[in-house]
Amino acid sequence: MLFWIKTAALFLVRSSRTSIILTLMVISAVSCLIFLSSLAMGVNDAMIRNSVGLFSGHISGYNIPDNIQKTDLAVKGVANVLQRVEVIGFLHFKDQIDQIVLVGVEPDQERKTSAFWKKTIKGRFIKKGSIEIFISEPVAKRLGAKCNDLISFSLEPGFKESQFLVAGIYKTGISQLDTGIAFCDIETIKHGTMENYAGKHKYFWNGAVFLNDGVDMDMVLQKFQNKIPDHVNFQTWKQLMPDLEQLISLNYFSMSIVIVIVFIIVSLGITSAFSIFILKSIREYGIMKVMGVTSIQTVSLLCWEVFLINIAASIFGVIFGIIIVSVFQKTGIDLTAWTSHNQYFIVSGVIFPRLTAYSLLLPPLSALVFSLPAAIWPAIMISRKNAAEILRGDG
Amino acid sequence: MIEIKGLSKTFPSGRGVVNALCDISFSIPRGTTLAIAGKSGSGKTTLLNCIGGLECPDSGSINSFGINIHTLKKKQLSLFQRQNMGFVFQFGNLLSFLTVEENIAFPLILNKMYCNKERKERVADLLEKIGLPELSSALPSELSGGEMQRIAFARAIAHHPKILIADEPTANLDTKTGHKLIELVFSLAKQEKCTIILSTHDQELIRFTDKIVNLLDGRQIKNE
């Protein structure tokens, strides 16, 4: 067998021009397919990153009692836990009134981890320790309030009012976040002016848990469930946003179809190129047949040629694919112009392609699987024709 | 002994069926040289191909050292050709991707003859005998026509075949080079006790051989 491997290698090396062209073809096919599948992963990642990064985190915890601390949720794999406390009440400005959920947040932590504050359209995000409020554009319109206006909040109309300075106005484009919500410093609710609401009632908080890249969400959820009492409800982004999960599945499915179609087209090209490459040298196989090379040995030689050229080209193709993906992983591909009105790209339209074992291994494996049959037809032809026919050119 | 009896071969063509060979019979004792002579298109190559097992006759038999080669299965025929035959064609037909040394060693490796060192010695010895020791690492594309034919002969006899079949081996060489080559090949073949069958239309060359089969339009016209 070693003799046939060596002969195949010599054939490829010494038919350098044809081998280089064929190698370049496989390299470009493999690297393009690696990039394409990495891009598909990147689009899905971007949708998840945008959706969970805006506000909710990968896992949302609801009604967590105040005896459970943030640190209790900081298990392995968790990047940050954002604590939020909600109270339902009414905002008053001049003669306007609007029912809202006032969410107390940690301004510094929100800035650090979530992207919600980036959706500010006027003014700025609230500061830690300030008695400020951050309202949505629809709420501001309904109340007729602007930045730096003083607006009041009460649990019910006629109850004691607390005054807030409008620090900023935001707009996310997502109705759940733009309708009936306002934000203030969590301390205001827990210990400050809102003591009336928080102090009298034992408060429960909500947690937005942000995970590190590549962490298994279900594993973290399992740890929470082992640690935290049963009545605390944890939901993953998949449960909170089934539409996104479905969209990602759809994207995987449609991209798989596209990749398969591209694979088939590329593979047909590779198969044809390999057949032409082999048939171009059919006389050489005829000479070998004259010297007593059996059909099985011819098939073995052809398969080794195809295998070796594929291995070499696939290695370069994978390296080249990794380089292309790495470059775009650093710079990103800015598709903001095509995503600016899409809620799943609400924070950023920049796509970062991501390599997976699937995207890395499938293209070279497919190139090999599709090119090996290319050796079969010429091999059958060579073994069926007699040597004289091949040498005469009747083959 | 090689015995050919009633050999016939036809080819389909645009104008119907061409009788390439018609009822050819002759025998060649071991170690002798035979020339198949005739004009272009007389069926010389077809006859050589049939003797070498490269082509299957329509009728008749070829008994090569006790074996009717056309009754052999494909693999058996390949093994028979590999062990017992050496071929030289008009254009040398060296394997273009192998060096001179690798070309000559190819039948030795196929036949699993010699160890590495002995194989190298055999190749070097043959190159020495054909007067081209300096070309061992050259590729066929770097050789002249005469050099290529000498290498082809060296490759054909490297594995000590019983039969050497040469199809117009000097057709592309000038007369002087051609005759020198044939003298060399015949002396080498004698040392190897090899039966030589060659086709040619060169009357000068025919004088070197022990026997002649003359062909005209696929028919045997004289047997000396």
Coordinates of C-alpha atoms in Angstrom, one line a residue:
Chain A
M1 CA 0.0 0.0 0.0
L2 CA 2.9 2.3 0.8
F3 CA 4.1 2.0 -2.8
W4 CA 0.7 3.2 -4.1
I5 CA 0.6 6.1 -1.7
K6 CA 4.0 7.1 -2.7
T7 CA 3.2 6.7 -6.4
A8 CA 0.0 8.8 -5.9
A9 CA 2.0 11.5 -4.1
L10 CA 4.6 11.5 -6.9
F11 CA 1.8 11.7 -9.5
L12 CA 0.3 14.8 -7.8
V13 CA 3.6 16.5 -7.1
R14 CA 4.9 16.0 -10.6
S15 CA 1.6 17.0 -12.2
S16 CA 2.1 20.2 -10.3
R17 CA 0.1 22.6 -12.6
T18 CA -3.0 20.5 -12.6
S19 CA -2.7 19.6 -9.0
I20 CA -2.3 23.3 -8.0
I21 CA -5.4 24.3 -9.9
L22 CA -7.4 21.4 -8.3
T23 CA -6.0 22.2 -4.9
L24 CA -6.9 25.9 -5.2
M25 CA -10.4 24.9 -6.2
V26 CA -10.9 22.7 -3.2
I27 CA -9.2 25.2 -0.9
S28 CA -11.6 28.0 -2.0
A29 CA -14.6 25.7 -1.8
V30 CA -13.7 24.5 1.7
S31 CA -12.8 28.0 3.1
C32 CA -15.9 29.6 1.6
L33 CA -18.1 26.9 3.1
I34 CA -16.4 27.3 6.5
F35 CA -17.0 31.0 6.3
L36 CA -20.6 30.6 5.2
S37 CA -21.5 28.2 8.0
S38 CA -19.6 30.4 10.5
L39 CA -21.6 33.4 9.3
A40 CA -24.8 31.5 9.8
M41 CA -23.7 30.8 13.4
G42 CA -22.8 34.5 13.8
V43 CA -26.2 35.7 12.7
N44 CA -27.9 33.5 15.2
D45 CA -25.4 34.5 17.9
A46 CA -26.1 38.2 17.1
M47 CA -29.8 37.7 17.5
I48 CA -29.4 36.0 20.8
R49 CA -26.8 38.5 22.0
N50 CA -29.0 41.4 21.0
S51 CA -32.1 39.9 22.5
V52 CA -30.7 38.8 25.8
G53 CA -28.2 41.6 26.1
L54 CA -30.7 44.4 25.8
F55 CA -32.4 43.7 29.1
S56 CA -33.5 40.2 30.1
G57 CA -30.2 38.4 30.3
H58 CA -29.9 34.7 29.4
I59 CA -31.9 33.6 32.5
S60 CA -34.6 35.7 34.2
G61 CA -35.5 35.1 37.9
Y62 CA -38.8 36.3 39.2
N63 CA -40.0 37.0 42.7
I64 CA -36.7 36.3 44.4
P65 CA -37.1 37.0 48.2
D66 CA -34.8 39.6 49.7
N67 CA -33.0 37.0 51.9
I68 CA -31.5 35.6 48.6
Q69 CA -28.6 37.8 47.5
K70 CA -27.2 38.5 44.1
T71 CA -24.1 36.6 45.1
D72 CA -26.2 33.5 45.6
L73 CA -26.9 33.4 41.9
A74 CA -23.3 34.1 40.9
V75 CA -22.5 30.4 40.2
K76 CA -19.8 29.2 37.8
G77 CA -20.4 30.5 34.3
V78 CA -22.4 33.5 35.3
A79 CA -20.9 36.8 34.1
N80 CA -23.2 39.1 36.1
V81 CA -26.5 39.3 37.9
L82 CA -28.6 42.5 37.6
Q83 CA -31.0 43.1 40.4
R84 CA -34.3 44.8 39.7
V85 CA -37.2 45.7 41.9
E86 CA -40.6 46.5 40.5
V87 CA -43.5 48.5 41.9
I88 CA -46.7 49.3 40.1
G89 CA -48.0 52.8 40.3
F90 CA -48.9 56.1 38.6
L91 CA -46.8 58.8 37.0
H92 CA -48.2 62.3 37.2
F93 CA -47.1 65.3 35.3
K94 CA -49.2 68.5 35.2
D95 CA -52.7 67.2 34.6
Q96 CA -51.6 64.0 32.9
I97 CA -51.4 60.5 34.6
D98 CA -50.1 57.2 33.3
Q99 CA -50.0 53.8 34.9
I100 CA -46.6 52.2 34.9
V101 CA -44.3 49.6 36.3
L102 CA -41.4 51.4 38.0
V103 CA -38.3 49.3 37.9
G104 CA -35.5 50.0 40.3
V105 CA -32.2 49.1 38.7
E106 CA -28.5 49.3 39.6
P107 CA -27.4 52.1 37.1
D108 CA -23.7 51.2 37.2
Q109 CA -24.3 47.5 36.7
E110 CA -26.9 48.1 34.0
R111 CA -24.3 50.2 32.1
K112 CA -21.7 47.5 32.5
T113 CA -23.8 44.5 31.5
S114 CA -27.0 45.3 29.6
A115 CA -27.5 47.4 26.5
F116 CA -30.8 49.0 27.5
W117 CA -29.2 52.3 28.4
K118 CA -27.8 52.6 24.9
K119 CA -31.3 53.1 23.6
T120 CA -31.4 56.7 25.1
I121 CA -32.7 59.1 22.6
K122 CA -32.8 62.2 24.8
G123 CA -30.9 63.2 27.9
R124 CA -29.0 60.4 29.7
F125 CA -29.3 57.2 31.7
I126 CA -30.0 57.6 35.4
K127 CA -27.0 57.8 37.9
K128 CA -26.4 55.8 41.0
G129 CA -27.8 57.5 44.1
S130 CA -29.8 60.0 42.2
I131 CA -33.6 60.5 42.4
E132 CA -34.0 60.4 38.7
I133 CA -36.3 58.5 36.3
F134 CA -35.7 57.1 32.8
I135 CA -38.9 57.0 30.8
S136 CA -39.8 55.7 27.4
E137 CA -40.7 57.9 24.5
P138 CA -44.4 56.8 24.5
V139 CA -44.7 57.5 28.2
A140 CA -43.0 60.9 27.8
K141 CA -45.4 61.7 25.0
R142 CA -48.5 60.7 27.0
L143 CA -47.4 62.8 30.0
G144 CA -46.0 65.6 27.9
A145 CA -42.8 65.4 29.9
K146 CA -39.3 66.3 28.7
C147 CA -35.8 65.9 30.1
N148 CA -35.2 67.7 33.4
D149 CA -38.9 68.0 34.1
L150 CA -40.0 67.0 37.6
I151 CA -42.6 64.2 37.6
S152 CA -44.4 62.5 40.4
F153 CA -44.9 58.9 41.2
S154 CA -47.5 57.3 43.6
L155 CA -48.7 53.8 44.2
E156 CA -52.3 54.9 43.6
P157 CA -53.8 58.3 42.6
G158 CA -54.1 60.4 45.8
F159 CA -51.4 58.5 47.7
K160 CA -48.2 60.1 48.8
E161 CA -46.2 61.2 45.8
S162 CA -42.4 61.1 45.2
Q163 CA -40.7 63.5 42.8
F164 CA -38.3 62.4 40.2
L165 CA -36.2 64.3 37.7
V166 CA -36.5 63.0 34.2
A167 CA -32.9 62.1 33.4
G168 CA -33.5 60.7 29.9
I169 CA -36.0 59.3 27.4
Y170 CA -35.4 56.0 25.6
K171 CA -36.9 54.0 22.8
T172 CA -36.2 50.4 22.1
G173 CA -38.8 49.6 19.5
I174 CA -40.0 46.6 21.5
S175 CA -43.5 47.3 22.8
Q176 CA -42.9 45.3 26.1
L177 CA -40.1 47.7 27.0
D178 CA -41.5 50.9 25.6
T179 CA -45.0 50.7 27.1
G180 CA -45.8 51.3 30.7
I181 CA -42.3 51.0 32.2
A182 CA -40.0 53.6 33.8
F183 CA -36.7 53.1 35.5
C184 CA -35.1 54.5 38.6
D185 CA -32.2 53.7 41.0
I186 CA -33.0 50.5 42.9
E187 CA -31.8 52.2 46.2
T188 CA -34.6 54.7 45.8
I189 CA -37.1 51.9 46.0
K190 CA -35.3 49.9 48.6
H191 CA -34.2 52.5 51.1
G192 CA -34.8 56.0 49.8
T193 CA -37.8 58.0 49.0
M194 CA -39.8 55.0 48.1
E195 CA -39.3 53.5 51.6
N196 CA -43.1 53.8 51.9
Y197 CA -43.5 51.1 49.3
A198 CA -40.5 48.9 49.9
G199 CA -40.1 49.3 53.6
K200 CA -43.6 48.4 54.6
H201 CA -43.7 45.4 52.4
K202 CA -41.1 42.6 52.3
Y203 CA -39.8 43.2 48.8
F204 CA -39.1 40.6 46.1
W205 CA -36.6 41.2 43.4
N206 CA -36.1 40.1 39.8
G207 CA -32.8 39.0 38.5
A208 CA -31.3 39.2 35.0
V209 CA -28.6 36.6 34.8
F210 CA -26.0 37.1 32.1
L211 CA -23.8 34.1 31.2
N212 CA -20.3 33.9 29.9
D213 CA -19.9 32.9 26.2
G214 CA -20.4 29.2 25.6
V215 CA -21.8 28.4 29.0
D216 CA -24.5 25.7 29.1
M217 CA -27.7 27.6 30.1
D218 CA -29.4 24.4 31.4
M219 CA -26.5 23.6 33.6
V220 CA -26.7 27.0 35.3
L221 CA -30.4 26.7 35.6
Q222 CA -30.0 23.3 37.3
K223 CA -27.6 24.9 39.8
F224 CA -30.1 27.6 40.6
Q225 CA -32.9 25.1 41.1
N226 CA -30.7 23.1 43.5
K227 CA -29.8 26.2 45.5
I228 CA -32.9 28.5 45.4
P229 CA -36.3 27.7 46.8
D230 CA -38.9 26.2 44.5
H231 CA -41.2 29.2 44.4
V232 CA -38.6 31.3 42.7
N233 CA -39.4 31.2 39.0
F234 CA -36.4 31.1 36.6
Q235 CA -37.0 31.3 32.9
T236 CA -34.4 31.0 30.1
W237 CA -34.5 33.3 27.1
K238 CA -35.9 30.4 25.1
Q239 CA -38.9 30.3 27.4
L240 CA -39.3 34.0 27.4
M241 CA -38.8 34.5 23.7
P242 CA -40.1 31.4 22.0
D243 CA -40.4 33.4 18.8
L244 CA -36.6 34.0 18.8
E245 CA -35.9 30.4 19.5
Q246 CA -38.1 29.5 16.5
L247 CA -36.5 32.1 14.3
I248 CA -33.1 30.7 15.2
S249 CA -34.2 27.1 14.4
L250 CA -35.7 28.4 11.1
N251 CA -32.4 30.2 10.4
Y252 CA -30.5 27.0 11.1
F253 CA -32.8 25.1 8.8
S254 CA -32.8 27.6 6.0
M255 CA -29.0 28.1 6.2
S256 CA -28.6 24.3 6.2
I257 CA -30.6 24.1 3.0
V258 CA -28.5 26.9 1.4
I259 CA -25.3 25.3 2.6
V260 CA -26.4 21.9 1.3
I261 CA -27.3 23.4 -2.1
V262 CA -24.0 25.3 -2.2
F263 CA -22.3 22.0 -1.2
I264 CA -23.9 20.1 -4.0
I265 CA -23.0 22.7 -6.6
V266 CA -19.4 22.9 -5.3
S267 CA -19.2 19.2 -5.0
L268 CA -20.4 18.7 -8.6
G269 CA -17.6 21.1 -9.6
I270 CA -15.1 19.2 -7.5
T271 CA -16.3 15.8 -8.8
S272 CA -16.1 17.0 -12.4
A273 CA -12.6 18.5 -11.9
F274 CA -11.3 15.3 -10.4
S275 CA -12.8 13.2 -13.2
I276 CA -11.1 15.5 -15.8
F277 CA -7.9 15.4 -13.8
I278 CA -7.9 11.6 -13.9
L279 CA -9.0 11.2 -17.5
K280 CA -6.4 13.7 -18.6
S281 CA -3.8 11.2 -17.5
I282 CA -5.6 8.1 -18.6
R283 CA -2.7 7.1 -20.8
E284 CA -0.5 6.7 -17.8
Y285 CA -3.0 4.3 -16.3
G286 CA -3.0 2.4 -19.6
I287 CA 0.8 2.1 -19.5
M288 CA 0.5 0.8 -15.9
K289 CA -2.1 -1.7 -17.0
V290 CA 0.3 -2.9 -19.8
M291 CA 2.9 -3.5 -17.1
G292 CA 0.4 -5.7 -15.1
V293 CA -1.2 -3.3 -12.7
T294 CA -4.5 -4.8 -11.7
S295 CA -7.8 -3.1 -11.6
I296 CA -7.9 -3.0 -7.8
Q297 CA -4.4 -1.4 -7.8
T298 CA -5.6 1.2 -10.3
V299 CA -8.7 2.0 -8.1
S300 CA -6.4 2.2 -5.1
L301 CA -4.0 4.5 -6.9
L302 CA -6.8 6.8 -8.0
C303 CA -8.4 6.9 -4.6
W304 CA -5.1 7.7 -3.0
E305 CA -4.6 10.5 -5.5
V306 CA -8.0 12.0 -4.7
F307 CA -7.6 11.4 -1.0
L308 CA -4.1 13.0 -0.8
I309 CA -5.0 16.1 -2.8
N310 CA -8.2 16.5 -0.7
I311 CA -6.3 16.2 2.6
A312 CA -3.7 18.7 1.5
A313 CA -6.3 21.1 0.0
S314 CA -8.6 20.6 3.0
I315 CA -5.8 21.5 5.5
F316 CA -5.1 24.7 3.6
G317 CA -8.8 25.3 3.1
V318 CA -9.5 24.9 6.8
I319 CA -6.5 27.2 7.7
F320 CA -7.6 29.8 5.2
G321 CA -11.2 29.5 6.4
I322 CA -10.1 30.0 10.0
I323 CA -8.0 33.0 9.0
I324 CA -11.0 34.6 7.2
V325 CA -13.3 33.9 10.1
S326 CA -10.8 35.1 12.6
V327 CA -10.4 38.4 10.7
F328 CA -14.1 39.0 10.7
Q329 CA -14.4 37.8 14.3
K330 CA -12.2 40.7 15.2
T331 CA -13.6 43.4 12.9
G332 CA -17.2 42.0 12.7
I333 CA -19.4 42.5 9.7
D334 CA -21.6 45.6 10.1
L335 CA -25.0 44.8 8.7
T336 CA -26.7 47.7 10.5
A337 CA -28.1 49.1 7.3
W338 CA -30.1 45.9 6.9
T339 CA -31.0 45.3 10.5
S340 CA -31.8 48.7 12.0
H341 CA -35.5 48.1 12.1
N342 CA -35.2 44.5 13.3
Q343 CA -36.0 43.9 17.0
Y344 CA -33.5 41.0 17.1
F345 CA -30.7 43.3 16.1
I346 CA -31.9 46.1 18.4
V347 CA -28.5 46.8 20.0
S348 CA -26.1 46.2 17.2
G349 CA -26.2 45.0 13.6
V350 CA -22.6 43.8 13.7
I351 CA -22.3 40.0 13.0
F352 CA -19.3 38.1 14.3
P353 CA -18.9 34.8 12.5
R354 CA -18.3 31.9 14.8
L355 CA -16.5 28.6 14.1
T356 CA -18.0 25.4 15.3
A357 CA -16.8 21.8 15.0
Y358 CA -19.7 21.4 12.5
S359 CA -18.7 24.4 10.3
L360 CA -15.0 23.4 10.5
L361 CA -15.3 19.7 9.7
L362 CA -18.3 19.4 7.4
P363 CA -16.8 21.2 4.4
P364 CA -13.5 19.2 4.2
L365 CA -15.4 15.9 4.9
S366 CA -17.9 16.7 2.2
A367 CA -15.2 17.6 -0.3
L368 CA -13.7 14.2 0.4
V369 CA -17.0 12.3 0.2
F370 CA -18.0 14.0 -3.0
S371 CA -14.6 13.7 -4.7
L372 CA -14.0 10.0 -4.0
P373 CA -16.8 9.0 -6.4
A374 CA -15.0 11.1 -9.0
A375 CA -12.3 8.4 -9.0
I376 CA -14.9 5.6 -9.5
W377 CA -16.0 6.3 -13.0
P378 CA -12.5 6.6 -14.5
A379 CA -11.5 3.6 -12.5
I380 CA -14.4 1.5 -13.9
M381 CA -13.5 2.8 -17.4
I382 CA -9.9 1.9 -17.0
S383 CA -10.6 -1.6 -15.6
R384 CA -13.3 -2.4 -18.3
K385 CA -11.3 -1.2 -21.3
N386 CA -8.3 -3.2 -22.4
A387 CA -4.9 -1.6 -22.4
A388 CA -4.6 -1.4 -26.2
E389 CA -7.9 0.7 -26.3
I390 CA -6.6 3.0 -23.6
L391 CA -3.3 3.5 -25.3
R392 CA -5.0 4.0 -28.7
G393 CA -7.1 6.7 -27.1
D394 CA -10.4 4.8 -27.5
G395 CA -10.8 5.1 -23.7
Chain B
M1 CA 7.7 -21.6 -26.8
I2 CA 4.9 -19.3 -28.0
E3 CA 2.4 -20.8 -30.3
I4 CA -0.2 -18.8 -32.3
K5 CA -2.9 -20.7 -34.0
G6 CA -5.6 -19.4 -36.4
L7 CA -5.6 -15.9 -34.9
S8 CA -8.2 -13.5 -36.3
K9 CA -9.3 -10.1 -35.2
T10 CA -11.8 -7.6 -36.6
F11 CA -12.5 -4.0 -35.7
P12 CA -15.8 -2.1 -36.4
S13 CA -15.3 1.0 -38.5
G14 CA -17.4 3.6 -40.2
R15 CA -17.2 1.5 -43.4
G16 CA -18.1 -1.7 -41.8
V17 CA -15.9 -4.4 -40.3
V18 CA -12.1 -4.2 -40.8
N19 CA -10.2 -7.5 -40.8
A20 CA -7.2 -6.6 -38.8
L21 CA -5.8 -10.1 -38.6
C22 CA -6.9 -13.2 -40.5
D23 CA -6.0 -16.7 -39.6
I24 CA -2.4 -16.1 -38.4
S25 CA -0.4 -19.1 -37.2
F26 CA 3.2 -19.4 -36.2
S27 CA 5.4 -20.4 -33.3
I28 CA 8.5 -18.9 -31.6
P29 CA 10.9 -21.0 -29.6
R30 CA 12.2 -19.5 -26.3
G31 CA 15.1 -17.2 -26.6
T32 CA 14.7 -16.4 -30.3
T33 CA 13.9 -13.1 -31.9
L34 CA 11.0 -12.6 -34.3
A35 CA 10.2 -9.6 -36.5
I36 CA 6.6 -8.9 -37.6
A37 CA 7.1 -7.0 -40.8
G38 CA 4.6 -5.2 -42.9
K39 CA 3.5 -1.9 -44.2
S40 CA 1.6 0.6 -42.1
G41 CA -2.0 -0.8 -41.4
S42 CA -1.0 -4.4 -42.1
G43 CA -2.0 -5.5 -38.6
K44 CA 1.5 -5.6 -36.9
T45 CA 0.4 -3.7 -33.8
T46 CA -2.8 -5.7 -33.5
L47 CA -0.9 -8.9 -33.6
L48 CA 1.6 -7.7 -31.0
N49 CA -1.2 -6.5 -28.8
C50 CA -2.9 -9.9 -29.1
I51 CA 0.3 -11.7 -28.2
G52 CA 0.9 -9.4 -25.3
G53 CA -2.7 -9.9 -24.0
L54 CA -3.5 -6.2 -24.5
E55 CA -6.2 -7.1 -27.0
C56 CA -8.5 -10.1 -27.2
P57 CA -8.6 -11.9 -30.6
D58 CA -12.0 -12.9 -32.1
S59 CA -10.8 -16.4 -32.7
G60 CA -7.7 -18.5 -32.5
S61 CA -5.4 -19.1 -29.6
I62 CA -2.1 -17.8 -28.2
N63 CA -0.3 -20.3 -26.1
S64 CA 2.5 -18.6 -24.2
F65 CA 4.8 -21.0 -22.4
G66 CA 1.9 -23.5 -21.8
I67 CA -0.7 -20.9 -21.0
N68 CA -3.5 -19.8 -23.3
I69 CA -3.4 -16.2 -22.2
H70 CA -6.8 -15.3 -23.5
T71 CA -8.5 -17.8 -21.3
L72 CA -7.1 -16.1 -18.2
K73 CA -9.2 -13.9 -16.0
K74 CA -8.4 -10.2 -15.8
K75 CA -6.4 -10.4 -12.7
Q76 CA -4.5 -13.6 -13.8
L77 CA -3.7 -11.9 -17.1
S78 CA -2.4 -8.8 -15.3
L79 CA -0.2 -11.1 -13.1
F80 CA 1.0 -13.0 -16.1
Q81 CA 1.9 -9.8 -18.0
R82 CA 3.6 -8.4 -14.9
Q83 CA 5.8 -11.5 -14.4
N84 CA 6.5 -12.7 -18.0
M85 CA 6.2 -9.8 -20.3
G86 CA 8.0 -6.6 -21.1
F87 CA 6.6 -4.0 -23.5
V88 CA 8.2 -1.2 -25.6
F89 CA 6.1 1.1 -27.7
Q90 CA 6.8 3.4 -30.6
F91 CA 6.9 6.5 -28.3
G92 CA 8.5 4.8 -25.3
N93 CA 5.5 5.3 -23.1
L94 CA 7.4 6.0 -19.9
L95 CA 5.3 7.1 -16.9
S96 CA 5.7 10.8 -17.1
F97 CA 5.5 11.4 -13.4
L98 CA 8.3 9.1 -12.5
T99 CA 12.0 9.6 -13.0
V100 CA 14.1 7.3 -15.1
E101 CA 15.1 5.4 -12.1
E102 CA 11.6 5.1 -10.8
N103 CA 10.3 4.0 -14.2
I104 CA 12.8 1.1 -14.4
A105 CA 12.1 0.1 -10.8
F106 CA 8.3 0.1 -11.3
P107 CA 8.0 -3.5 -12.7
L108 CA 10.5 -4.7 -10.0
I109 CA 8.3 -3.3 -7.3
L110 CA 5.2 -4.6 -8.9
N111 CA 6.7 -8.1 -8.9
K112 CA 8.1 -7.6 -5.4
M113 CA 11.6 -8.4 -6.8
Y114 CA 14.7 -7.6 -4.8
C115 CA 15.2 -5.6 -1.6
N116 CA 15.6 -1.9 -1.9
K117 CA 19.4 -2.0 -2.2
E118 CA 19.4 -4.8 -4.8
R119 CA 16.7 -3.0 -6.7
K120 CA 18.8 0.1 -6.8
E121 CA 21.8 -1.9 -8.0
R122 CA 19.7 -3.6 -10.7
V123 CA 18.5 -0.2 -12.0
A124 CA 22.0 1.2 -11.9
D125 CA 23.3 -1.8 -13.7
L126 CA 20.7 -1.5 -16.4
L127 CA 21.3 2.3 -16.8
E128 CA 25.0 1.5 -17.1
K129 CA 24.4 -1.1 -19.8
I130 CA 22.2 1.2 -21.9
G131 CA 24.8 4.0 -21.4
L132 CA 22.7 6.5 -19.5
P133 CA 23.8 6.3 -15.8
E134 CA 23.7 10.0 -15.5
L135 CA 20.0 10.3 -16.3
S136 CA 18.7 8.3 -13.3
S137 CA 16.9 11.2 -11.8
A138 CA 15.7 12.8 -15.0
L139 CA 12.0 13.0 -15.8
P140 CA 10.8 11.6 -19.2
S141 CA 10.1 15.1 -20.4
E142 CA 13.8 15.9 -20.2
L143 CA 14.9 13.0 -22.4
S144 CA 15.5 12.8 -26.2
G145 CA 13.6 10.2 -28.3
G146 CA 16.6 7.8 -28.4
E147 CA 17.1 8.1 -24.6
M148 CA 13.5 7.5 -23.9
Q149 CA 13.5 4.3 -26.0
R150 CA 16.6 3.0 -24.3
I151 CA 15.0 3.6 -20.9
A152 CA 11.8 1.9 -22.1
F153 CA 13.8 -1.1 -23.1
A154 CA 15.6 -1.1 -19.7
R155 CA 12.3 -1.0 -18.0
A156 CA 10.9 -3.7 -20.2
I157 CA 13.6 -6.2 -19.3
A158 CA 14.3 -5.1 -15.7
H159 CA 12.2 -7.9 -14.2
H160 CA 13.7 -10.7 -16.4
P161 CA 10.6 -11.3 -18.5
K162 CA 10.3 -14.3 -20.8
I163 CA 8.9 -12.3 -23.6
L164 CA 9.8 -8.8 -24.8
I165 CA 7.3 -7.2 -27.1
A166 CA 8.4 -4.1 -29.0
D167 CA 6.1 -2.2 -31.3
E168 CA 8.1 -0.3 -33.9
P169 CA 10.7 0.7 -31.3
T170 CA 12.9 2.5 -33.8
A171 CA 10.2 4.2 -35.8
N172 CA 11.0 7.6 -34.2
L173 CA 14.7 7.3 -34.3
D174 CA 17.2 7.9 -37.0
T175 CA 18.5 4.7 -38.7
K176 CA 21.9 4.8 -37.0
T177 CA 20.5 5.3 -33.5
G178 CA 17.8 2.8 -34.2
H179 CA 20.2 0.0 -35.2
K180 CA 22.5 0.7 -32.3
L181 CA 19.5 0.5 -29.9
I182 CA 18.4 -2.8 -31.4
E183 CA 21.9 -4.3 -31.2
L184 CA 22.0 -3.3 -27.6
V185 CA 18.6 -4.7 -26.8
F186 CA 19.3 -7.9 -28.5
S187 CA 22.5 -8.4 -26.6
L188 CA 20.8 -7.6 -23.3
A189 CA 17.9 -9.9 -24.1
K190 CA 20.2 -12.7 -25.0
Q191 CA 21.8 -12.4 -21.6
E192 CA 18.4 -12.5 -20.0
K193 CA 17.3 -15.5 -22.3
C194 CA 14.3 -13.4 -23.4
T195 CA 12.1 -14.1 -26.4
I196 CA 11.9 -10.9 -28.5
I197 CA 8.9 -10.1 -30.8
L198 CA 9.1 -6.8 -32.5
S199 CA 7.2 -5.2 -35.3
T200 CA 8.9 -3.0 -37.9
H201 CA 8.8 -1.9 -41.5
D202 CA 12.6 -1.4 -41.5
Q203 CA 14.1 -4.1 -43.7
E204 CA 17.6 -3.5 -42.2
L205 CA 16.3 -4.2 -38.8
I206 CA 14.7 -7.5 -39.9
R207 CA 18.2 -8.9 -40.6
F208 CA 18.9 -8.9 -36.8
T209 CA 16.1 -11.3 -36.0
D210 CA 15.9 -15.1 -36.1
K211 CA 12.5 -15.3 -37.6
I212 CA 10.2 -13.1 -39.6
V213 CA 6.4 -13.0 -40.0
N214 CA 5.3 -10.8 -42.9
L215 CA 1.8 -9.3 -42.9
L216 CA -0.2 -7.7 -45.6
D217 CA -3.6 -6.4 -44.9
G218 CA -3.9 -8.6 -41.9
R219 CA -2.8 -11.8 -43.6
Q220 CA 0.4 -13.7 -43.1
I221 CA 2.2 -13.9 -46.4
K222 CA 5.4 -15.6 -45.6
N223 CA 6.9 -17.4 -42.7
E224 CA 10.7 -18.0 -42.6

